[in-house]
Coordinates of C-alpha atoms and ligand atoms in Angstrom, one line a residue:
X503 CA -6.7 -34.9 17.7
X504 CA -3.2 -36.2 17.6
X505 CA -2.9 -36.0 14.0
X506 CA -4.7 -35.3 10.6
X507 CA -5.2 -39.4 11.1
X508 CA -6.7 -41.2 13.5
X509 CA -6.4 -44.5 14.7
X510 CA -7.9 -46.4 11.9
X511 CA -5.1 -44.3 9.9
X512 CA -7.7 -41.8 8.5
X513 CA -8.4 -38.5 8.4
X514 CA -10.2 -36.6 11.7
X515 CA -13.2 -35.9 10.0
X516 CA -13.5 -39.2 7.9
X517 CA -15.8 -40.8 10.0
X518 CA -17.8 -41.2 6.8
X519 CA -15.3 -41.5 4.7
X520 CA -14.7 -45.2 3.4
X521 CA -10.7 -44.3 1.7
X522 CA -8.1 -42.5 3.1
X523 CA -7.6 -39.3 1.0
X524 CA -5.5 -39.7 -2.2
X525 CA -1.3 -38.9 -1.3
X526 CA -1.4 -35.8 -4.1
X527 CA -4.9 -34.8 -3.1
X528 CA -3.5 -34.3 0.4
X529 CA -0.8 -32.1 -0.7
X530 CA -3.1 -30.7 -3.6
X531 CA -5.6 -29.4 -0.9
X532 CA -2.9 -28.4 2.0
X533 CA -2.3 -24.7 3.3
X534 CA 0.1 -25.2 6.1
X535 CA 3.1 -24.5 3.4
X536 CA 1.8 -20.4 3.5
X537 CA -1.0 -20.1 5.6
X538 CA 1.5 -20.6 8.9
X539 CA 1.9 -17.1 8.6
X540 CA -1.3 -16.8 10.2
X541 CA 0.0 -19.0 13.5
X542 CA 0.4 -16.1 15.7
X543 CA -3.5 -14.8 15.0
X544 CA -4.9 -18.2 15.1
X545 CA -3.2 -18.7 18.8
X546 CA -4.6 -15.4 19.7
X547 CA -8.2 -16.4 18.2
X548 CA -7.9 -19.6 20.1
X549 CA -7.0 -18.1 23.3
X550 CA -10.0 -15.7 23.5
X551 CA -12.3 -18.5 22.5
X552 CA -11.2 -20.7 25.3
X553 CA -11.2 -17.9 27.9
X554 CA -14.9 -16.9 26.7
X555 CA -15.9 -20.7 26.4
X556 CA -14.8 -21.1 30.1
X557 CA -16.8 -18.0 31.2
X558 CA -19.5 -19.8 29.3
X559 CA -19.1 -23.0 31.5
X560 CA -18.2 -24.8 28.3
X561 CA -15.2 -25.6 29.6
X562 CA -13.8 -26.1 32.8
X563 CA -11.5 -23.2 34.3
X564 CA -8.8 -26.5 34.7
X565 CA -9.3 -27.2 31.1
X566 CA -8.6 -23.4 29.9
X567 CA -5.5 -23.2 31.6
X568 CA -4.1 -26.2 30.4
X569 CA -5.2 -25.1 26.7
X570 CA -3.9 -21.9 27.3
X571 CA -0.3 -23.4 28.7
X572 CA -0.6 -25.6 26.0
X573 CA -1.0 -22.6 23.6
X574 CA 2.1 -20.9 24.9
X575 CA 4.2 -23.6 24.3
X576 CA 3.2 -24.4 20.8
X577 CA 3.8 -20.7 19.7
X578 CA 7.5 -20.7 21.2
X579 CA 8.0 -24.0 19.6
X580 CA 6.9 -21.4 16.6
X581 CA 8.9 -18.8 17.2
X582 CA 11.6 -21.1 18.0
X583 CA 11.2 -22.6 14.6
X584 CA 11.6 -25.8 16.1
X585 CA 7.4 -26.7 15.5
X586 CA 7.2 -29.5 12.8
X587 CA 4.8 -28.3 10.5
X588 CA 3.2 -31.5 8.8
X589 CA 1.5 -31.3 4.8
X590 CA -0.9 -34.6 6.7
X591 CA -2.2 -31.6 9.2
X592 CA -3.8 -29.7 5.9
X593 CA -3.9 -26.2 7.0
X594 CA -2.3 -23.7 10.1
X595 CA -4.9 -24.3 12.3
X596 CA -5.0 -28.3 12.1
X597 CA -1.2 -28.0 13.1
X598 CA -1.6 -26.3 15.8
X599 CA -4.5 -28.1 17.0
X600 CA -2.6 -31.6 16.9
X601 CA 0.4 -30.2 18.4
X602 CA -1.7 -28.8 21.3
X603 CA -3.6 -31.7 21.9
X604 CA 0.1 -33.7 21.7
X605 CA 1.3 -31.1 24.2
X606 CA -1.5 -31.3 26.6
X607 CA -3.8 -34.7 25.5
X608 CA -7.0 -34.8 25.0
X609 CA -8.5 -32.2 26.8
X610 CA -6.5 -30.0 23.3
X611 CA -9.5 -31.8 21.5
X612 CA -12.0 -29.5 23.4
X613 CA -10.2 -26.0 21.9
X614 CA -12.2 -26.9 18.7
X615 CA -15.9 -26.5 20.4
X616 CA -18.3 -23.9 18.9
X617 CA -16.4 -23.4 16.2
X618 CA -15.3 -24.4 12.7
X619 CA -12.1 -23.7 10.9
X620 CA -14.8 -21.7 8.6
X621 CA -14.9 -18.4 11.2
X622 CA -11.6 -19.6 12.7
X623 CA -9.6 -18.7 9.1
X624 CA -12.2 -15.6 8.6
X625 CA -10.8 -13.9 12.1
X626 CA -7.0 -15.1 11.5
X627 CA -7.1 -13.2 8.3
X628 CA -8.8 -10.0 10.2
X629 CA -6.5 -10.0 12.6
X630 CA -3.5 -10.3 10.8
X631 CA -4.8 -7.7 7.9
X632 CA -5.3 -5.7 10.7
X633 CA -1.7 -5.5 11.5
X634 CA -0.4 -5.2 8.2
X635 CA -2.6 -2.0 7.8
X636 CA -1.7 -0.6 10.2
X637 CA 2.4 -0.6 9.4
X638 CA 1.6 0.4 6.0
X639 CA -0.1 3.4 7.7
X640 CA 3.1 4.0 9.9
X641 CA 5.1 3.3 6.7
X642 CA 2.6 5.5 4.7
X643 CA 3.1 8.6 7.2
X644 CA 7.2 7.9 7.5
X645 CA 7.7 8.5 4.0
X646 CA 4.8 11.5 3.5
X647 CA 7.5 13.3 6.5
X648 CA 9.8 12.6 3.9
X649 CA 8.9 14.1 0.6
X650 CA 6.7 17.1 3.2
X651 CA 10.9 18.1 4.7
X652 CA 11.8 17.7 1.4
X653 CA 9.3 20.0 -0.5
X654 CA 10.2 22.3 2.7
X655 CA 13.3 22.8 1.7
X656 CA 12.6 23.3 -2.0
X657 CA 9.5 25.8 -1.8
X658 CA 11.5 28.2 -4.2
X659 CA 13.5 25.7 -6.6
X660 CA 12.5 26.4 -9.6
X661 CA 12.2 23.3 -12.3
X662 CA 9.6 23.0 -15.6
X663 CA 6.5 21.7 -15.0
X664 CA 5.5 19.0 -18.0
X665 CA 2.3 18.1 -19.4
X666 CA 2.5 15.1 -22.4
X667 CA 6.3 15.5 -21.7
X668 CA 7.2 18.4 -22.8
X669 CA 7.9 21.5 -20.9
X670 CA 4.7 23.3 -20.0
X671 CA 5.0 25.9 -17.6
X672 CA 7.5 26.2 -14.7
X673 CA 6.7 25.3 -11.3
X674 CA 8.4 24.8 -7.7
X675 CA 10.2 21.4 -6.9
X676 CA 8.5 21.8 -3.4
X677 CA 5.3 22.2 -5.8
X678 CA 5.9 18.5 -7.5
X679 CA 6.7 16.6 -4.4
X680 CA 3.6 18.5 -2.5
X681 CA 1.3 16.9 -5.5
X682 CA 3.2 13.7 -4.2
X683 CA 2.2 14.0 -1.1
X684 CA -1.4 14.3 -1.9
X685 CA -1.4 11.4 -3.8
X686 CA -0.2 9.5 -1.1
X687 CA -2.7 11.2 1.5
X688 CA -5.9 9.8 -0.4
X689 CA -3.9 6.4 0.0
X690 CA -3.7 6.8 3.8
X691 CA -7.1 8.2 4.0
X692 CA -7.8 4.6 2.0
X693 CA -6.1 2.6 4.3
X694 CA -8.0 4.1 7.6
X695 CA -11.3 3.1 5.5
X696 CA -10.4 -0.4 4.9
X697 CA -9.6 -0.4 8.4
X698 CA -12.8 0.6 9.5
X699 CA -15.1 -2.2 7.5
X700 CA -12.3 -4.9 8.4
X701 CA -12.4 -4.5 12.3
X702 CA -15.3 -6.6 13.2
X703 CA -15.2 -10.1 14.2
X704 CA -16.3 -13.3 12.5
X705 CA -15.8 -15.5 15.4
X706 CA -18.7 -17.6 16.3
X707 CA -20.1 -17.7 12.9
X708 CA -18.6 -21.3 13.0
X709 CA -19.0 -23.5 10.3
X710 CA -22.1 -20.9 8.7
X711 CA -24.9 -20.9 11.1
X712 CA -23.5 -19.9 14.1
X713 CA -23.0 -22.7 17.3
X714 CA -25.3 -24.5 19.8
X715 CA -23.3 -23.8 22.5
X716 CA -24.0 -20.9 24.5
X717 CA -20.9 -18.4 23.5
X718 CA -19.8 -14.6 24.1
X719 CA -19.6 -12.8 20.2
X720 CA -19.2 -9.6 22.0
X721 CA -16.6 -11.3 24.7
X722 CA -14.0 -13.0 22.1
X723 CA -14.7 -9.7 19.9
X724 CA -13.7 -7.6 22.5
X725 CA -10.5 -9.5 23.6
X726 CA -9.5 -9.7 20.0
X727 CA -9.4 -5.5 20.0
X728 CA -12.3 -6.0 17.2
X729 CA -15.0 -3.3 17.2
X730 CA -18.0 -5.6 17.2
X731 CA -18.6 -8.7 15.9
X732 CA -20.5 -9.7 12.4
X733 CA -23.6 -9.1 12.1
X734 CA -24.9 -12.6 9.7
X735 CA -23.0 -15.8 10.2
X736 CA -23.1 -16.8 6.6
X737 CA -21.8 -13.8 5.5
X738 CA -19.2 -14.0 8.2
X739 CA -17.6 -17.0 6.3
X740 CA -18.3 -16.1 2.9
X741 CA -16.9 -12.6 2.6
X742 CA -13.4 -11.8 1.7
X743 CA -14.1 -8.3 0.3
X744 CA -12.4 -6.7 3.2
X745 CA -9.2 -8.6 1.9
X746 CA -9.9 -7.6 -1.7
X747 CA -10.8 -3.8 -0.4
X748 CA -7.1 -4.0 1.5
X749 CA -5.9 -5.4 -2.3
X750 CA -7.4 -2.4 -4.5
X751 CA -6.2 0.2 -1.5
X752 CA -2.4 -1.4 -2.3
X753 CA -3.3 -1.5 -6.0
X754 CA -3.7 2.0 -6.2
X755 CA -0.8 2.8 -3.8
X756 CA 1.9 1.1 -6.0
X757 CA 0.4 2.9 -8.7
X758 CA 1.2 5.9 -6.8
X759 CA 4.6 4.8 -6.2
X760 CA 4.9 3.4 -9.6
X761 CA 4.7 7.1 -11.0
X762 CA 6.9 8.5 -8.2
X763 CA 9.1 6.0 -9.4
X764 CA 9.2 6.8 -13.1
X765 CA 10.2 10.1 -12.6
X766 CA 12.8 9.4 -9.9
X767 CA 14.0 7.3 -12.9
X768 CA 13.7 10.2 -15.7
X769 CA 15.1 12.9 -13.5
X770 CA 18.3 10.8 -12.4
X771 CA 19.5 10.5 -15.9
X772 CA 21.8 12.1 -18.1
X773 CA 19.2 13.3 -20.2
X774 CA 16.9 15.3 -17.3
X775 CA 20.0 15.2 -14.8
X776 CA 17.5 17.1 -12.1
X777 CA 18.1 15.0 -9.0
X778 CA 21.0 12.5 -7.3
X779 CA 19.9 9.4 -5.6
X780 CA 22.9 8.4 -3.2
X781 CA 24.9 5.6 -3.9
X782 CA 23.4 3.3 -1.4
X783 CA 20.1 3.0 -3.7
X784 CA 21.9 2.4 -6.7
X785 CA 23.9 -0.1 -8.2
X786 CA 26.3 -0.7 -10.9
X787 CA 26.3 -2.6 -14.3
X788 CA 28.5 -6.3 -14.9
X789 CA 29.4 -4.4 -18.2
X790 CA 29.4 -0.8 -18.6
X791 CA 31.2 0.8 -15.4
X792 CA 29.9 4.2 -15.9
X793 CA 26.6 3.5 -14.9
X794 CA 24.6 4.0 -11.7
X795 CA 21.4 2.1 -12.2
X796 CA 18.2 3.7 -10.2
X797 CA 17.3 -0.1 -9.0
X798 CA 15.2 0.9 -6.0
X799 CA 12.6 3.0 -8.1
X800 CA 12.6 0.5 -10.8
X801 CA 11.7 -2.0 -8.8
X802 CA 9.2 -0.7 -6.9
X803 CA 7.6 0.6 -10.2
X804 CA 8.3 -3.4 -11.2
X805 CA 6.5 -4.4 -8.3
X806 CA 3.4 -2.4 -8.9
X807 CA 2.5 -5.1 -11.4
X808 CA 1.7 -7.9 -8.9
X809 CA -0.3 -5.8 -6.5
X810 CA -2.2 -5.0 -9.7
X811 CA -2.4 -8.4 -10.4
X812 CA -3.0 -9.8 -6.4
X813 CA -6.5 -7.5 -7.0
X814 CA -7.5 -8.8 -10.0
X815 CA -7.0 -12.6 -8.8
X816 CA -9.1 -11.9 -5.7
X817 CA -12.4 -10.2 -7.3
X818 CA -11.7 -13.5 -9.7
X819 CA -11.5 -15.7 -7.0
X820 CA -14.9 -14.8 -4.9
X821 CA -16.9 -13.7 -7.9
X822 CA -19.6 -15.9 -8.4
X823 CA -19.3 -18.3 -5.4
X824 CA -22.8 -19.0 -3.7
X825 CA -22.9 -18.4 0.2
X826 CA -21.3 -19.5 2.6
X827 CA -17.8 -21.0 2.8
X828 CA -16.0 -22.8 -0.1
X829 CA -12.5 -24.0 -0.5
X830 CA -11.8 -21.8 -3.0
X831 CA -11.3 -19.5 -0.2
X832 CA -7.9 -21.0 1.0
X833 CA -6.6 -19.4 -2.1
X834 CA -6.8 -15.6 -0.7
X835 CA -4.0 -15.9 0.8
X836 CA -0.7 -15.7 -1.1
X837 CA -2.4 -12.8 -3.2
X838 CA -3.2 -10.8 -0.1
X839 CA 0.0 -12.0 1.6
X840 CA 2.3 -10.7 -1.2
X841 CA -0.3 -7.4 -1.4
X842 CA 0.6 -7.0 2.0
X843 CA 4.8 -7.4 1.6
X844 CA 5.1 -5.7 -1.5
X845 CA 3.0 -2.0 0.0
X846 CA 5.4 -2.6 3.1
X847 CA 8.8 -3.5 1.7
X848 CA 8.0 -0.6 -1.2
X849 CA 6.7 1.8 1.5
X850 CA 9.5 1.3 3.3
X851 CA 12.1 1.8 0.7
X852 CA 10.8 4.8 -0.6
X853 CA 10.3 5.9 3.0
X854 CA 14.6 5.9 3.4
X855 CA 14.8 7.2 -0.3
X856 CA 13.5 10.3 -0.5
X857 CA 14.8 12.0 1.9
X858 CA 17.8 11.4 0.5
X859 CA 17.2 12.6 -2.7
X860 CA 20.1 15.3 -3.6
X861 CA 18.5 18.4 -6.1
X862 CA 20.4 19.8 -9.0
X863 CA 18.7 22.9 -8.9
X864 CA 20.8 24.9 -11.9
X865 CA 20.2 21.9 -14.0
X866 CA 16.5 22.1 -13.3
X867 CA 16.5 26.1 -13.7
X868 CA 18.0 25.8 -17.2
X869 CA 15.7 22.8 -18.1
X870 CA 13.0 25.3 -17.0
X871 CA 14.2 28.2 -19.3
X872 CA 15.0 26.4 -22.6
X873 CA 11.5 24.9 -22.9
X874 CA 8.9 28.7 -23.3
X875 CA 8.2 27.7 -20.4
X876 CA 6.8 31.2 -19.7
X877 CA 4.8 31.6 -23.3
X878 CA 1.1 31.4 -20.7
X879 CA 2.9 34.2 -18.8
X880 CA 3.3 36.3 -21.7
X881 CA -0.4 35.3 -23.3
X882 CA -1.6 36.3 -19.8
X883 CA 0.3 39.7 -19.8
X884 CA -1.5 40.9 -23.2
X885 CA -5.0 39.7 -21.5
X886 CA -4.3 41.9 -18.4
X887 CA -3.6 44.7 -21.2
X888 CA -7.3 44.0 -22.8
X889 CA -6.2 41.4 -25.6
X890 CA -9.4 38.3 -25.9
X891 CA -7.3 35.3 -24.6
X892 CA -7.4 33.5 -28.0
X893 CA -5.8 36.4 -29.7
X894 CA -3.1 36.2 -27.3
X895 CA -2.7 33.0 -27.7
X896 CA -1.8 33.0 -31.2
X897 CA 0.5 36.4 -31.0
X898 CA 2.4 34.2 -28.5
X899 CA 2.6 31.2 -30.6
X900 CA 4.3 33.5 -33.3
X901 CA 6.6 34.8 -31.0
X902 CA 7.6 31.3 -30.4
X903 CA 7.6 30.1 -33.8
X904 CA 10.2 32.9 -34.3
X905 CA 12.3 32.4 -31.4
X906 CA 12.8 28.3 -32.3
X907 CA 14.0 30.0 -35.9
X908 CA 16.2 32.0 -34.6
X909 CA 17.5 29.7 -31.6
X910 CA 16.2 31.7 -28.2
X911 CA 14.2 32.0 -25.4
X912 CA 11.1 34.7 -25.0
X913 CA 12.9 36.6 -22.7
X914 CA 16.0 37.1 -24.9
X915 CA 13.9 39.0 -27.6
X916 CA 14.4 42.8 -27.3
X917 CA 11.4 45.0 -26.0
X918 CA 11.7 46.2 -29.8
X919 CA 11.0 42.6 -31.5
X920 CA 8.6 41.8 -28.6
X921 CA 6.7 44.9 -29.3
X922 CA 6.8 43.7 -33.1
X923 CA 4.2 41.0 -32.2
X924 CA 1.9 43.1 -30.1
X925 CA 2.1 46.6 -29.5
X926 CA 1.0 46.7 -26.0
X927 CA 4.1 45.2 -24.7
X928 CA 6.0 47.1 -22.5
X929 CA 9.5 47.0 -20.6
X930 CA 7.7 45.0 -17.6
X931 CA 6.7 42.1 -19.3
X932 CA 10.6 41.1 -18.7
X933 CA 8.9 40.3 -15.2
X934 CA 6.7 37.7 -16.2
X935 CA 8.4 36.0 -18.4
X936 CA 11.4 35.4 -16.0
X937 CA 10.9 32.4 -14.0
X938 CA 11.0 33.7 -10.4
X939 CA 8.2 36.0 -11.8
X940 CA 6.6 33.5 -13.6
X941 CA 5.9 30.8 -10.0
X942 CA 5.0 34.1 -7.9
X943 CA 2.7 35.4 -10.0
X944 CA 0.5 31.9 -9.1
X945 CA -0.2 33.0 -6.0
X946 CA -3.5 31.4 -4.9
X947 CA -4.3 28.5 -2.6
X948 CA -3.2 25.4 -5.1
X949 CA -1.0 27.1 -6.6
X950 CA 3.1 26.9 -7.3
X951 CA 3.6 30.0 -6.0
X952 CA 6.9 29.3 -3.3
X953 CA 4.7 31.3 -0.2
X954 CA 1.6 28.8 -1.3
X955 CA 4.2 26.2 -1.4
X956 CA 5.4 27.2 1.9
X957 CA 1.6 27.3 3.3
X958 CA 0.7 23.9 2.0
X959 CA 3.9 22.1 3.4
X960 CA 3.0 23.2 6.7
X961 CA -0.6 22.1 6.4
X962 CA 0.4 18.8 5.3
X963 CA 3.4 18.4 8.3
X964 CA 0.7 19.8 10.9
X965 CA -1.6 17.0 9.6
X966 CA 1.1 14.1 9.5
X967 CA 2.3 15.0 12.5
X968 CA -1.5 14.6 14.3
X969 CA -1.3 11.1 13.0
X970 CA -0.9 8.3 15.9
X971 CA 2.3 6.9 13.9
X972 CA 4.2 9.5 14.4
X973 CA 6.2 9.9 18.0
X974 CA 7.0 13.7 18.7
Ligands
LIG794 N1 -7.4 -23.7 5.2 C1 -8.8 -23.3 5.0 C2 -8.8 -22.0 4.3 O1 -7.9 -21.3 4.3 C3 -9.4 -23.2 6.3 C4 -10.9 -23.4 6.3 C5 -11.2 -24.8 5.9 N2 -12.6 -25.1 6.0 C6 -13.2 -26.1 5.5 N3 -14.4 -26.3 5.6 N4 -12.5 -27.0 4.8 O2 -9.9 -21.6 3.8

C-alpha cells in the first residue's frame, strides 16, 4: 500500500467498491487529524507483531528487518515532525502503513498480516492508556508528598472546621489537608485498578474472530509489557470500558481537585484571608489593580467539567452497540485523550501549588474563635458531669443565644454567668472551651487531635513513600 488509493485511483480496500469515496466522506470519516497521537504505540504494536510473525515463519527474518528499519525511520520522520500526515490515509495506522511500505516497498504491505486495524487501534489505545496512568500515578503521589509535608508542618494550626459553611467546630489545618490526602489516596488506589483490568492485550483478535495464520498472543503480549492477552476476540474489539473505567477514575479525581480548588479559592480571599498562594499562581485584573486572582485553582475546578463530561460521552458512545467492532469507536478518542491531559496538566499544577501554599495562622485562629466554635465542647463538658446530652444541648444553645446578644464568645462569659446556665460548671470548663483544649481533647485515631494529626501524616508519608514513583 503506497497510498489510501491504488492504481485504479481508489481506495485499498475498494476492491468491491464501484465509486471512489465521496471528497467530504473522506474527511467526515478520517482520524489521522487526532488519533496520530497514537503513532508511537502503533509502531511499537507493529514491531512486536512482525518480530512474533517472523518467529511464526510468516514472514521471512529478511522481511522483518527491513519492516523493522522501515519502522525506525518512519517514527524519526515522526518525531522529526517532518512525516506528511495525509486526511486520504484515514486513520494513524493507514499513515504509517503507506509511509512504510513507500520507505521500504512492498514487502511494507506484508506488516498488515494477521491482523486488522480492529485489534491494531484496541492495543494502541492500551498501550498508550497505559502510560498516561501511570504519570497520573507519579503525578498523583508528587502532589499527596505535597499536601502530607504540608499537613506536617501544620499538625497544631488551629483553624474552624465548617459544616453547611458555617463554623462548626475547630479543627487542625494539618487535619483539613490530611482529609485531602485521603481523598486523593482512593484516587490512586483507583488508578492502580484501572490499571490492572487494562493491561492485557487485544492483539490478534484481528478484525473479530481471531487470524488464520499461525500467531504468538502470548509472544506479542509479552513484548508489549501486557500481562496476558484477551481472552475472546470479539470482545477484544468491542470493549472500550477500560477507557471509560480510566474516564470515571479522572471524573472523580477532578472532582477531588475541584473541591480542593474551591476552598483554595475561599480561603485566599479577603473574606476568609486563611492562606497565600505565591504570586507565581496568580494573576492580576486589566481593570482593578488590587487584585490577585486565584487562576490556577479556578481553573482546575473549571476543568473538572469536561472530564465530567469526557465520562458521560463515552458510556454514551458504547452503550448499545452490538458486538464486535463499529466505527463509532473511532470517536473514543478526543474524550479519553483530553481525560488524559486534563488529570495530568491539573495534577501537575496542583502538584507545584501546594506546597507553596503560605498559612495565615492568627487569621485562621480568630476565624476559629468568633464562630462558638467550642459550644460541642461545652455540651460535652456537662455530659461528662451527668447531664443527658439533649439537655446539654439546649443549655448550650442558651448560652449562645445570649452571647450573640450581648456580642461574645463562650469563653468570655464569667464562671458566674456560665454557672447561671447550668450549675455544674466549674472553673475548668475554661479548658475545653479554649481552642488548643478543644483539638486535644479529640484524641482518637481519626481524629484532629495535633498528636493524631502527627501519627496520620507519618502513615500516609511511610505509605507514599513505598510507592514506585517516588525516588528516595
Ligand atoms: N480509526 C479506526 C478507529 O479508531 C481504526 C479502526 C478502523 N476499523 C475499521 N474496521 N474501519 O476506530
Amino acid at each position: 500500500m503506497s497510498d489510501r488509493k491504488t492504481k485504479n485511483g481508489q481506495e485499498v480496500w475498494s476492491g468491491r467498491f464501484s465509486e471512489p469515496t465521496d471528497a467530504f466522506v473522506q474527511r467526515f470519516t478520517a482520524s489521522e487529524a487526532f488519533d496520530r497521537q497514537l503513532a508511537i504505540v502503533d509502531i511499537a504494536g507493529s514491531r512486536a507483531h512482525a518480530e512474533m510473525l517472523a518467529s511464526a515463519g510468516v514472514l521471512t527474518a529478511d522481511e522483518n528487518v527491513a519492516i523493522q528499519q522501515g519502522l525506525t525511520d518512519v517514527l524519526a520522520e515522526i518525531e522529526s515532525g517532518v512525516f506528511e500526515w495525509r486526511v486520504e490515509r484515514e486513520d494513524v495506522h493507514m499513515n504509517i502503513e503507506a509511509r512504510l511500505t513507500e520507505l521500504i516497498g512492498d514487502v511494507g504491505k506484508k506488516l498488515h498480516t494477521g491482523r486488522s486495524r480492529n485489534d491494531q487501534v484496541a492495543t494502541d489505545l492500551r498501550l498508550f492508556l497505559r502510560e498516561a496512568l501511570d504519570a497520573a500515578s507519579a503525578a498523583l503521589t508528587h502532589l499527596q508528598l505535597g499536601i502530607v509535608t504540608l499537613a506536617e508542618a501544620h499538625t497544631n494550626t488551629v483553624m474552624p472546621g465548617f459544616t453547611h459553611l458555617q463554623v462548626a467546630q475547630p479543627v487542625t489545618f494539618g487535619h483539613h489537608l490530611l482529609a485531602w490526602n485521603e481523598m486523593l489516596e482512593r484516587d490512586y488506589d483507583r488508578l492502580i485498578d484501572c490499571r490492572k483490568r487494562l493491561n492485557v492485550s487485544p492483539l490478534g483478535a484481528a478484525a473479530l474472530a481471531g487470524t488464520t495464520f499461525p500467531i504468538d498472543r502470548h509472544a506479542t503480549a509479552k513484548a508489549l509489557g501486557f500481562d496476558a492477552p484477551t481472552r475472546n476476540s470479539l470482545d477484544s474489539v468491542a470493549d472500550r470500558d477500560f477507557a471509560i473505567e480510566f474516564c470515571a477514575v479522572a471524573a472523580l479525581a477532578m472532582n477531588h481537585l475541584s473541591r480542593i480548588s474551591e476552598e483554595l479559592i475561599l480561603w485566599t480571599s479577603a473574606q476568609f484571608g486563611f492562606i497565600s498562594l505565591p504570586d507565581r499562581f496568580c494573576t492580576g485584573s486589566s481593570i482593578m489593580p488590587q487584585k490577585k486572582n486565584p487562576d490556577v485553582p479556578e481553573l482546575v475546578r473549571g476543568k473538572s467539567g469536561r472530564a465530567t463530561g469526557n465520562l458521560v460521552a463515552l458510556l454514551t458512545l458504547m452503550k448499545s452497540q452490538p458486538l464486535a467492532y463499529n466505527k463509532d469507536n473511532q470517536e473514543d478518542k478526543e474524550a479519553l485523550f483530553d481525560s488524559v491531559v486534563t488529570l495530568n496538566d491539573c495534577l501537575r499544577a496542583f502538584a507545584d501549588m501546594i506546597p507553596a501554599i503560605q498559612a495565615n495562622e492568627e487569621t485562621m485562629r480568630q476565624a476559629a474563635l468568633s464562630g462558638f466554635s467550642t459550644a460541642t465542647d461545652l455540651a460535652d463538658y456537662l455530659v461528662r458531669a451527668g447531664v443527658p446530652f439533649r439537655d446539654a444541648h439546649e443549655v448550650v444553645g442558651q448560652a449562645v443565644a445570649h452571647c450573640v446578644a450581648v456580642q461574645c464568645d463562650l469563653a468570655d462569659l464569667p464562671l458566674k454567668d456560665l454557672q447561671g446556665f447550668h450549675g455544674s460548671i466549674e472553673e475548668d470548663v475554661y479548658d475545653v472551651l479554649t481552642l488548643d483544649g478543644s483539638v486535644a481533647a479529640r484524641n482518637h485515631c481519626g481524629g484532629t487531635a495535633p498528636s493524631q494529626v502527627k501519627a496520620a501524616a507519618q502513615t500516609a508519608r511511610a505509605s507514599l513513600e513505598a510507592r514506585p514513583f517516588v525516588t528516595q
